[in-house]
Amino acid sequence: MSIFGQGEQSLVYLPAERAWLTPASCVWADAQRIGEKYGISTLYPELEDFFRSTLKVQVPTTETYIEQLRILASHDPENVAEIKTAIDKMVALSPRPNDLEGLHEIAFLTVEMPSGSVGLLRPTDTFFIADRIEYRSTFQGKVSILDFSLEEVRRLDRLLKSLSPEDRYISRIVQEKTMVEQPSSEPCLSETRAFRRKAKHIYRCALHYHTSNLELQSLQTLQQLRSAVVYESDGFKKVSTLRLNEIAASVQNDTGLVHIDDSNETLHIYIPRGQSDRQRCYCLVLPNALIRLFGLRDPAAFLTLQLVFASSENMIDHVLDGNGIIRISDEPQVSISSDSEDGDETYSLSDLEHTDNPQESYTPQSTPATVTELSSSSSSTDANNTVISNHSTPPSERSAEPYISEQPYIQLLEKVIRLARQVTLSQALRGPNAAQNNENLSNEPAFRLQGENQLEHDFKVGAAGELFIFELLLAELPGLNRTNWRSNIRKRVSVHPEYQDLTPWNGAETADIIYHDINSALTNILIDAGSLSNAQWQGARPTYYIEVKTTTGELETSFFMSKGQYRRMQRMQIWPSDGFPDEVYIVFRVYRLGRDSMRVQAYVDPESLRLQGRLTFTPETYSVCPNLA
């Protein structure tokens, strides 16, 4: 009789047990014991074909490991390492959810209790899964947490999701309430612009990952994102709360990095002042905050939003397209006007215009937007107080009788006009350099409009600087008039009696002042000031595109250029070999605004000055700083 027909015969020798075993009690595995079975692969590694094909020794199955876990769980948690090994082996078999039914009532999951001890719980018991380092440290000692490392949690993700009837992952169920401490009273203009330039891309993600996106399709969410206002803060409080079944725990700490207030249908976003914390905010915390704001459940939404904040503006759409994120079309009610020449994106500022009540001149629902470049602005103060121009339909003109609150600004305009009329443009251009003879300069304090919010203050400073240049040019350039002044913020000077009939400029804005120099008048002034070469430029009659950048500070203060201005500057670069150019780009830098020592510096052909190292441009932001060395 063949021994191979006797399945219950003891045919396998196990040296450790000094016993003969039946093939049915063995498995082809390297572990000594798996459940009730004995592993023999390490004993007879060269006889696999004999044992598996002839004696029909089986490899471990999901049921085998479930039985092993049942046995291990019946002992104290001292078998933690063996339990985790058995789980890993079982997961490697890629079991289906139905194969795991036998695990639901087995206490095999190692869990760290609030007391610090480690115990074994069933999948149906109450515990949490820490899938972020931050959450483990936050809730350790407060709730029961699965005693698995982050790598183990990731590796066992499918198993854990199959076993848990509720979502136990802390990152998905934690409720976080933030409070802002010591916020800035005025918005951060550059960060507001930065966020708004991302608005469409954030909306694409929200629409793509929202499980029921009907409420988002009205574009009200996009409108809300495009009108968001960003503030800075020195600190945040965060209360993190977990609730599951009978367990609830709340922890307050100072680790918050963002706060979003969406009251009154306007997003007010508070971010850290410090650059390091701000970077962490944009890379980690703000994407999560937006996910909660929009109620997104897909984990992929976090990574996609991270890409939005990490990508440069000209790459975001490509990145989103490459990840299959749905596209949207811009609707008319979410107006984005384009610069007629270069296609700059500029957002409506109509809500920021002066209202009937001067104390309510700032309306957060609409401010300009940009990521690292500024919106298509034509006037600016220094890098910390950048002025943007208005590309929206302005409200009706103000009354000729100014409000009392406008008197300080009227006094500034009066001084600007007086100083401009006391000197010629040539004299103003030859004024003292900020790097020279500082001891001889006026000690007047820098101008500041008290009681104005930062944005309106910057608008007015920019308009005053433009007025100074306009007055200087008006006295010397034949044919120059108000139609040459094409800035959208010029209307602010209409509070001055001499300019009360100045109507807003409603056309496309390609420069603050555009002048066709048919008589070479401006060319001769620039030659006289040393900004142009006499030999090369005598008799030239180009069209000048003049940008005015204004600061209350010194000449060396940085100023910003928009992306469109930067492109225009490069396009109009002067090449000596080409003869007289038809168009010349020039930046008039007004500095020390409002002081008796107020002066102007001309940067003719700033692209060439950049290449020569006389102007230093910061990549991406187009922050410009003159090199006075």
XYZ file of C-alpha atoms in Angstrom:
629
model
C 0.000 0.000 0.000
C 1.372 3.390 -0.935
C 2.050 5.728 1.957
C 0.954 8.620 -0.213
C -2.620 7.489 -0.065
C -2.685 7.793 3.687
C -3.322 11.531 4.254
C -3.539 11.160 7.992
C -0.311 9.273 8.375
C 2.579 10.945 10.199
C 5.034 11.385 7.400
C 6.853 14.616 8.304
C 9.536 14.616 10.970
C 9.920 17.747 13.135
C 13.283 17.693 14.958
C 12.373 20.418 17.471
C 9.384 18.422 18.636
C 11.048 15.036 18.112
C 7.830 13.980 16.529
C 6.300 12.822 13.287
C 3.492 14.994 11.953
C 0.821 14.553 9.363
C 1.152 16.666 6.195
C -2.180 18.311 7.038
C -0.713 19.740 10.247
C 2.131 21.401 8.361
C 2.407 24.486 6.182
C 5.111 25.490 3.792
C 6.327 28.583 5.702
C 9.435 29.686 7.552
C 7.680 30.405 10.866
C 7.832 27.622 13.442
C 4.142 27.854 14.180
C 1.317 29.522 12.298
C -1.853 28.995 14.227
C -2.184 25.268 14.871
C 0.176 24.350 12.058
C 3.919 23.868 11.904
C 6.163 25.609 9.396
C 8.652 23.322 7.667
C 10.152 25.308 4.768
C 13.325 26.126 6.709
C 13.780 22.452 7.633
C 13.544 21.080 4.116
C 14.288 24.001 1.744
C 15.428 21.743 -1.114
C 12.385 19.466 -0.951
C 9.650 22.016 -1.677
C 8.386 20.169 -4.747
C 8.173 16.889 -2.821
C 6.320 18.321 0.162
C 3.961 20.572 -1.781
C 3.263 18.405 -4.836
C 3.521 14.905 -3.413
C 2.530 15.299 0.247
C 0.164 18.192 -0.518
C 1.543 20.459 2.226
C -0.243 23.786 1.826
C 1.087 27.318 1.989
C -0.452 29.552 4.679
C -3.829 31.106 3.882
C -5.684 34.023 5.371
C -7.544 31.581 7.583
C -4.216 30.196 8.798
C -3.053 33.629 9.946
C -6.426 34.468 11.470
C -6.125 31.334 13.571
C -2.590 32.309 14.536
C -3.779 35.766 15.602
C -6.549 34.163 17.643
C -3.995 32.090 19.524
C -1.552 34.977 20.017
C -4.326 37.295 21.210
C -5.301 34.832 23.904
C -2.035 35.605 25.690
C -0.727 38.847 27.185
C 0.450 41.647 24.818
C 3.973 40.288 25.190
C 3.506 38.743 21.745
C 3.303 42.143 20.027
C 6.165 41.412 17.624
C 4.660 38.050 16.627
C 1.252 39.632 16.182
C 2.613 42.293 13.856
C 4.564 39.687 11.882
C 1.422 37.593 11.440
C -0.512 40.648 10.311
C 2.181 41.502 7.765
C 2.175 37.948 6.403
C -1.587 37.964 6.124
C -1.670 41.341 4.373
C 0.923 40.062 1.898
C -1.704 37.571 0.709
C -3.941 40.502 -0.378
C -7.056 39.134 1.328
C -10.503 40.268 0.276
C -12.760 41.938 2.865
C -14.880 38.790 3.078
C -11.784 36.774 3.988
C -11.279 38.928 7.089
C -14.656 38.408 8.711
C -13.111 36.154 11.335
C -10.957 39.004 12.665
C -13.746 41.282 13.851
C -14.119 39.619 17.241
C -10.433 38.953 17.864
C -8.552 41.388 20.122
C -5.339 41.396 18.107
C -4.712 45.117 17.473
C -2.009 46.581 19.709
C -3.226 49.887 21.113
C -1.541 52.408 23.408
C -3.992 53.328 26.133
C -4.304 56.810 27.698
C -2.419 55.400 30.704
C 0.577 54.613 28.498
C 0.194 50.847 28.693
C -0.245 48.714 25.583
C -3.271 46.463 25.258
C -5.060 44.409 22.629
C -8.380 45.583 21.220
C -10.824 44.273 18.675
C -11.407 46.179 15.430
C -14.878 47.062 16.716
C -13.530 48.644 19.926
C -12.978 52.390 20.161
C -9.494 53.570 19.251
C -7.896 56.019 16.825
C -5.269 55.734 14.104
C -2.562 58.421 14.195
C -1.644 59.026 10.573
C 0.316 62.211 11.304
C 3.177 62.746 13.748
C 1.476 65.897 15.007
C -1.712 64.076 15.937
C 0.083 61.319 17.823
C 1.890 63.856 19.999
C -1.300 65.896 20.434
C -3.576 63.073 21.573
C -1.093 60.700 23.193
C -2.270 60.112 26.754
C -5.739 61.443 25.925
C -7.262 58.647 23.807
C -6.452 55.081 22.787
C -4.176 55.132 19.727
C -3.196 52.218 17.525
C 0.390 51.381 18.467
C 1.637 51.258 14.891
C 4.271 53.471 13.308
C 3.363 55.750 10.414
C 5.040 53.325 8.025
C 3.026 50.425 9.450
C -0.184 52.410 9.186
C 0.547 53.122 5.549
C 1.434 49.502 4.804
C -1.682 48.143 6.522
C -4.020 50.807 5.188
C -6.268 48.417 3.239
C -6.574 46.007 6.162
C -7.427 48.743 8.656
C -10.060 50.246 6.391
C -11.621 46.830 5.820
C -11.878 46.130 9.549
C -12.999 49.487 10.933
C -16.705 50.287 10.577
C -15.958 53.979 11.151
C -13.129 56.099 9.911
C -10.518 55.998 12.675
C -7.841 58.070 10.938
C -7.320 61.170 13.055
C -6.490 63.415 10.099
C -9.933 62.705 8.639
C -12.123 62.968 11.710
C -10.379 65.525 13.905
C -12.257 68.777 14.335
C -10.007 71.784 14.610
C -11.039 75.211 15.752
C -8.476 77.964 15.408
C -8.262 81.376 17.003
C -6.029 84.167 15.823
C -3.952 86.245 18.218
C -2.587 89.721 17.514
C -3.756 89.895 13.888
C -2.746 92.780 11.675
C -5.388 95.476 11.464
C -4.918 95.797 7.711
C -4.669 93.134 5.015
C -1.324 91.956 3.720
C -1.536 93.186 0.146
C 1.065 90.902 -1.417
C -0.298 87.759 0.244
C -3.863 88.709 -0.639
C -2.833 89.020 -4.249
C -0.901 85.765 -4.043
C -3.900 83.851 -2.779
C -6.294 85.360 -5.286
C -4.092 84.417 -8.189
C -4.509 80.827 -7.000
C -8.287 81.149 -6.576
C -9.260 79.532 -9.870
C -6.900 76.631 -9.263
C -8.146 76.060 -5.723
C -11.691 76.100 -7.059
C -10.805 73.498 -9.676
C -9.622 71.191 -6.896
C -12.700 71.832 -4.760
C -15.005 71.094 -7.666
C -13.055 67.992 -8.677
C -12.901 66.331 -5.264
C -16.249 67.367 -3.813
C -18.578 64.375 -3.535
C -21.621 66.486 -4.329
C -20.442 69.584 -6.137
C -23.789 71.020 -7.191
C -23.535 73.822 -4.632
C -20.100 74.737 -5.982
C -21.117 74.994 -9.605
C -22.780 78.389 -9.197
C -19.269 79.899 -9.067
C -20.114 81.578 -5.759
C -17.245 79.641 -4.247
C -14.907 80.910 -6.943
C -16.136 84.449 -6.318
C -15.473 83.965 -2.619
C -11.949 82.726 -3.260
C -11.200 85.593 -5.616
C -12.323 88.128 -3.042
C -10.467 86.548 -0.114
C -8.396 88.820 2.102
C -5.182 87.682 3.780
C -3.922 89.069 7.085
C -0.803 88.399 9.127
C -0.739 87.298 12.750
C 1.841 86.747 15.466
C 0.179 83.663 16.892
C -2.652 81.185 16.770
C -4.501 78.977 19.217
C -5.811 75.644 18.015
C -8.327 73.370 19.704
C -8.301 69.829 18.301
C -11.246 67.568 19.169
C -11.796 63.848 18.604
C -15.173 62.173 19.009
C -15.983 58.533 18.394
C -18.661 56.473 20.096
C -18.386 57.171 23.822
C -14.971 58.868 23.601
C -14.390 62.621 23.303
C -11.142 64.506 23.848
C -10.080 68.106 23.223
C -6.573 69.527 23.298
C -5.603 73.202 23.032
C -2.128 74.274 21.983
C -0.198 77.053 20.249
C 0.720 75.054 17.155
C -1.838 76.634 14.829
C -0.537 78.218 11.638
C -3.682 79.431 9.893
C -7.149 80.711 10.661
C -9.984 81.069 8.155
C -13.026 83.169 8.945
C -15.752 82.832 6.329
C -18.358 84.965 8.058
C -20.303 87.437 5.931
C -19.515 85.300 2.867
C -15.977 86.689 2.777
C -12.887 84.608 3.383
C -10.562 86.258 5.881
C -7.380 84.188 5.989
C -4.798 84.737 8.722
C -1.254 83.467 8.181
C 1.969 83.680 10.248
C 4.279 86.658 9.935
C 7.438 84.555 10.158
C 8.689 83.225 6.834
C 9.409 79.707 8.106
C 5.978 79.302 9.684
C 4.390 80.899 6.641
C 6.045 78.340 4.387
C 4.751 75.510 6.557
C 1.343 77.127 6.473
C 1.157 77.162 2.678
C 2.717 73.722 2.242
C 0.855 71.812 4.955
C -1.746 73.610 7.011
C -3.617 75.823 4.559
C -4.350 72.936 2.144
C -5.886 71.008 5.057
C -7.869 74.044 6.174
C -9.304 74.461 2.680
C -10.161 70.763 2.538
C -12.198 71.157 5.713
C -13.747 74.376 4.479
C -15.036 72.669 1.336
C -15.842 69.350 3.002
C -13.525 67.315 0.777
C -13.033 63.655 1.715
C -10.680 62.320 -0.935
C -7.109 62.141 0.480
C -5.766 63.035 -2.963
C -7.214 66.538 -2.543
C -4.510 67.393 -0.011
C -1.650 66.500 -2.329
C -3.244 68.351 -5.228
C -3.744 71.510 -3.182
C -0.137 71.238 -2.056
C 0.858 71.289 -5.716
C -1.255 74.403 -6.249
C 0.620 76.323 -3.563
C 4.015 74.901 -4.508
C 3.816 75.459 -8.274
C 4.717 78.644 -10.095
C 1.819 80.530 -11.613
C 2.560 79.605 -15.207
C 2.745 75.903 -14.330
C -0.315 75.386 -12.130
C -2.786 74.696 -14.929
C -0.347 72.250 -16.525
C 0.114 70.475 -13.189
C -3.629 70.227 -12.586
C -4.274 69.081 -16.148
C -1.578 66.451 -15.751
C -3.344 65.132 -12.655
C -6.696 64.984 -14.415
C -8.292 67.812 -12.431
C -11.419 69.097 -14.153
C -11.260 72.438 -15.879
C -13.555 75.407 -15.387
C -14.443 78.358 -17.550
C -14.419 81.948 -16.333
C -17.956 83.264 -16.115
C -18.761 86.940 -16.748
C -19.862 87.569 -13.177
C -16.365 86.673 -12.002
C -14.777 89.312 -14.144
C -11.126 89.150 -15.082
C -10.179 91.987 -17.359
C -7.091 91.728 -19.506
C -4.503 94.307 -20.259
C -5.062 95.025 -23.925
C -1.441 94.639 -24.794
C 0.040 91.917 -22.659
C -2.875 90.071 -21.200
C -2.100 90.712 -17.533
C -4.682 89.270 -15.211
C -6.095 92.042 -13.074
C -9.003 91.676 -10.733
C -11.799 94.118 -10.101
C -11.185 96.720 -7.426
C -14.586 98.322 -7.551
C -15.313 97.461 -3.933
C -12.159 99.253 -2.865
C -13.131 102.570 -4.357
C -13.913 105.497 -2.140
C -17.419 105.195 -0.710
C -19.750 107.899 0.482
C -18.412 107.373 3.963
C -14.661 107.871 4.111
C -14.457 105.705 7.217
C -15.749 102.751 5.189
C -13.420 103.082 2.256
C -12.024 99.570 2.689
C -14.282 96.708 1.668
C -12.572 93.321 1.998
C -14.780 91.680 -0.622
C -12.478 92.797 -3.385
C -8.789 93.526 -3.454
C -6.230 92.842 -6.173
C -4.599 89.495 -6.606
C -1.310 87.927 -7.571
C 0.881 84.999 -6.641
C 4.481 86.098 -6.816
C 3.944 88.846 -9.325
C 1.688 91.781 -8.655
C -1.429 92.435 -10.622
C -1.191 94.815 -13.530
C -0.512 97.905 -11.508
C 0.824 101.099 -12.842
C 1.866 102.903 -9.695
C 3.490 101.627 -6.600
C 5.016 102.715 -3.379
C 7.913 100.803 -1.897
C 8.043 97.035 -1.627
C 6.220 97.035 1.676
C 3.547 99.458 0.550
C 2.751 98.586 -3.023
C 0.104 100.553 -4.826
C -2.079 98.880 -7.403
C -4.274 100.449 -9.988
C -7.965 100.004 -10.574
C -9.176 98.174 -13.636
C -12.842 98.197 -12.741
C -15.698 100.492 -13.537
C -15.391 103.299 -10.999
C -18.236 104.712 -8.977
C -19.649 108.127 -9.631
C -17.347 111.053 -9.057
C -17.072 112.617 -5.694
C -18.564 115.917 -4.829
C -16.364 118.936 -5.372
C -16.626 119.611 -1.644
C -14.163 117.166 -0.071
C -14.797 115.523 3.258
C -12.923 116.863 6.257
C -11.067 113.525 6.479
C -9.545 114.251 3.047
C -7.855 117.437 4.243
C -4.482 115.796 5.080
C -4.395 114.246 1.632
C -5.384 117.533 -0.002
C -2.523 119.183 1.873
C -0.151 116.540 0.514
C -1.387 117.125 -3.036
C -1.033 120.863 -2.545
C 2.587 120.389 -1.494
C 3.255 118.026 -4.403
C 1.884 120.571 -6.878
C 3.820 123.414 -5.267
C 7.117 121.524 -5.308
C 6.596 120.375 -8.900
C 5.992 123.937 -10.035
C 9.099 125.222 -8.296
C 11.496 123.083 -10.340
C 11.866 121.811 -13.861
C 11.982 118.108 -14.649
C 15.692 118.454 -15.409
C 16.296 119.978 -11.982
C 14.243 117.285 -10.262
C 16.215 114.583 -12.060
C 19.507 116.177 -11.020
C 18.479 116.264 -7.351
C 20.661 114.817 -4.566
C 21.112 111.067 -4.652
C 19.905 109.209 -1.576
C 23.334 107.635 -1.212
C 25.102 110.989 -1.127
C 25.247 113.776 1.443
C 22.583 112.244 3.684
C 23.538 114.681 6.380
C 22.272 117.558 4.253
C 18.828 116.083 3.586
C 15.661 117.220 5.283
C 14.824 115.593 8.602
C 11.111 115.724 7.893
C 9.316 112.522 8.882
C 7.963 110.282 6.149
C 4.436 111.087 5.074
C 1.622 108.982 6.527
C -2.140 109.425 6.257
C -3.398 108.819 9.765
C -6.510 106.695 10.080
C -6.269 105.258 6.564
C -6.100 101.553 5.990
C -2.896 100.411 4.295
C -4.463 99.750 0.923
C -6.151 103.138 0.576
C -3.035 104.845 1.921
C -0.966 103.188 -0.811
C -3.437 104.118 -3.519
C -3.239 107.751 -2.477
C 0.542 107.754 -2.242
C 0.735 106.305 -5.748
C -1.695 108.856 -7.141
C 0.240 111.698 -5.496
C 3.461 110.482 -7.098
C 1.784 110.358 -10.494
C 0.515 113.901 -9.963
C 4.066 115.066 -9.228
C 5.351 113.606 -12.506
C 2.352 114.863 -14.457
C 2.891 118.413 -13.167
C 6.597 118.280 -14.050
C 5.850 117.038 -17.571
C 2.912 119.384 -18.089
C 5.132 122.439 -17.758
C 7.637 121.309 -20.393
C 6.070 118.947 -22.917
C 4.098 120.459 -25.804
C 0.683 118.915 -26.294
C 0.660 116.991 -23.031
C -2.713 117.033 -21.304
C -4.836 114.905 -19.034
C -5.637 112.417 -21.795
C -1.989 111.336 -21.621
C -2.456 110.423 -17.968
C -3.919 106.929 -18.231
C -3.725 105.549 -14.734
C -6.762 104.024 -13.099
C -5.916 105.537 -9.707
C -5.616 109.119 -10.965
C -9.166 109.851 -9.802
C -7.940 110.107 -6.225
C -6.365 113.486 -6.875
C -9.791 114.908 -7.799
C -10.246 115.903 -4.150
C -7.862 118.773 -4.888
C -9.704 121.884 -6.129
C -7.514 122.194 -9.240
C -8.302 118.632 -10.279
C -11.892 118.314 -9.113
C -13.034 117.946 -12.724
C -10.533 115.156 -13.457
C -12.585 112.231 -14.698
C -11.551 108.636 -14.069
C -9.548 106.835 -16.722
C -11.700 103.923 -17.850
C -9.649 102.636 -20.752
C -7.099 99.842 -20.861
C -3.985 100.695 -18.918
C -0.606 100.021 -20.507
C 1.295 102.765 -18.667
C 0.591 105.595 -16.259
C 1.465 108.272 -18.812
C 1.912 107.807 -22.566
C 3.472 110.618 -24.589
C 4.412 110.802 -28.265
C 7.457 113.059 -28.248
C 6.953 114.669 -31.672
C 9.189 117.641 -30.790
C 11.923 115.674 -28.979
C 11.132 117.715 -25.871
C 11.242 114.840 -23.385
C 14.166 113.283 -25.235
C 16.178 116.497 -24.818
C 15.346 116.644 -21.105
C 16.553 113.078 -20.639
C 19.705 113.867 -22.612
C 20.284 116.902 -20.406
C 19.829 114.753 -17.299
C 22.321 112.193 -18.555
C 19.718 109.458 -18.956
C 20.205 109.340 -22.744
C 23.277 109.793 -24.912
C 23.376 113.084 -26.820
C 25.146 111.601 -29.820
C 22.736 108.715 -30.233
C 19.447 110.364 -29.272
C 19.566 113.866 -30.657
C 16.359 114.408 -32.636
C 14.678 111.152 -31.590
C 10.862 111.268 -31.382
C 9.710 108.044 -29.739
C 6.539 107.323 -27.816
C 7.346 107.148 -24.115
C 5.566 104.660 -21.888
C 5.997 106.065 -18.403
C 5.463 104.097 -15.208
C 5.520 105.975 -11.918
C 6.711 104.164 -8.799
C 6.345 106.136 -5.598
C 7.706 105.749 -2.097
C 7.734 107.902 0.994
C 11.145 106.388 1.701
C 14.532 106.683 0.070
C 15.653 105.923 -3.464
C 17.163 102.563 -2.537
C 13.774 101.249 -1.388
C 12.639 98.352 -3.561
C 9.593 98.691 -5.763
C 7.443 96.137 -7.524
C 6.675 95.574 -11.172
C 3.804 93.463 -12.407
C 4.372 90.554 -14.718
C 2.899 92.554 -17.602
C 5.121 95.538 -16.879
C 8.125 93.257 -16.760
C 7.266 91.749 -20.149
C 6.616 95.192 -21.607
C 9.937 96.399 -20.256
C 11.720 93.502 -21.942
C 9.864 93.956 -25.215
C 10.837 97.629 -25.358
C 14.513 97.066 -24.653
C 16.623 99.466 -26.692
C 19.162 97.966 -29.084
C 21.744 100.586 -30.207
C 22.217 98.871 -33.550
C 18.546 99.353 -34.439
C 18.656 103.154 -34.519
C 15.960 105.264 -32.879
C 13.286 103.063 -31.295
C 9.607 103.819 -31.803
C 8.784 103.070 -28.172
C 10.733 103.709 -24.986
C 9.876 102.316 -21.588
C 10.779 104.531 -18.652
C 10.233 104.294 -14.906
C 10.079 107.516 -12.922
C 10.885 106.671 -9.315
C 9.448 109.326 -7.006
C 11.005 109.159 -3.552
C 10.688 111.074 -0.273
C 7.091 111.877 -1.200
C 5.679 114.763 0.797
C 9.027 116.093 1.981
C 10.765 119.237 0.816
C 13.581 117.014 -0.477
C 11.190 115.039 -2.703
C 12.959 113.990 -5.907
C 12.611 111.715 -8.917
C 14.985 109.237 -10.558
C 14.525 108.212 -14.199
C 15.220 104.643 -15.277
C 15.190 104.757 -19.062
C 15.174 101.301 -20.652
C 15.139 99.405 -17.331
C 15.728 96.081 -19.106
C 19.158 97.256 -20.219
C 19.785 98.606 -16.720
C 18.892 95.192 -15.355
C 21.351 93.490 -17.692
C 24.022 96.011 -16.693
C 23.448 95.262 -13.005
C 22.243 98.779 -12.204
C 18.810 97.446 -11.265
C 18.486 94.229 -9.301
C 15.377 92.198 -9.983
C 14.295 89.512 -7.522
C 13.203 86.424 -9.492
C 9.460 85.694 -9.684
C 8.355 88.669 -7.566
C 9.922 91.307 -9.848
C 10.899 93.340 -6.832
C 13.309 95.970 -8.144
C 16.100 97.569 -6.161
C 18.474 100.190 -7.579
C 22.177 99.441 -7.246
C 23.579 102.692 -5.861
C 27.149 101.471 -5.600
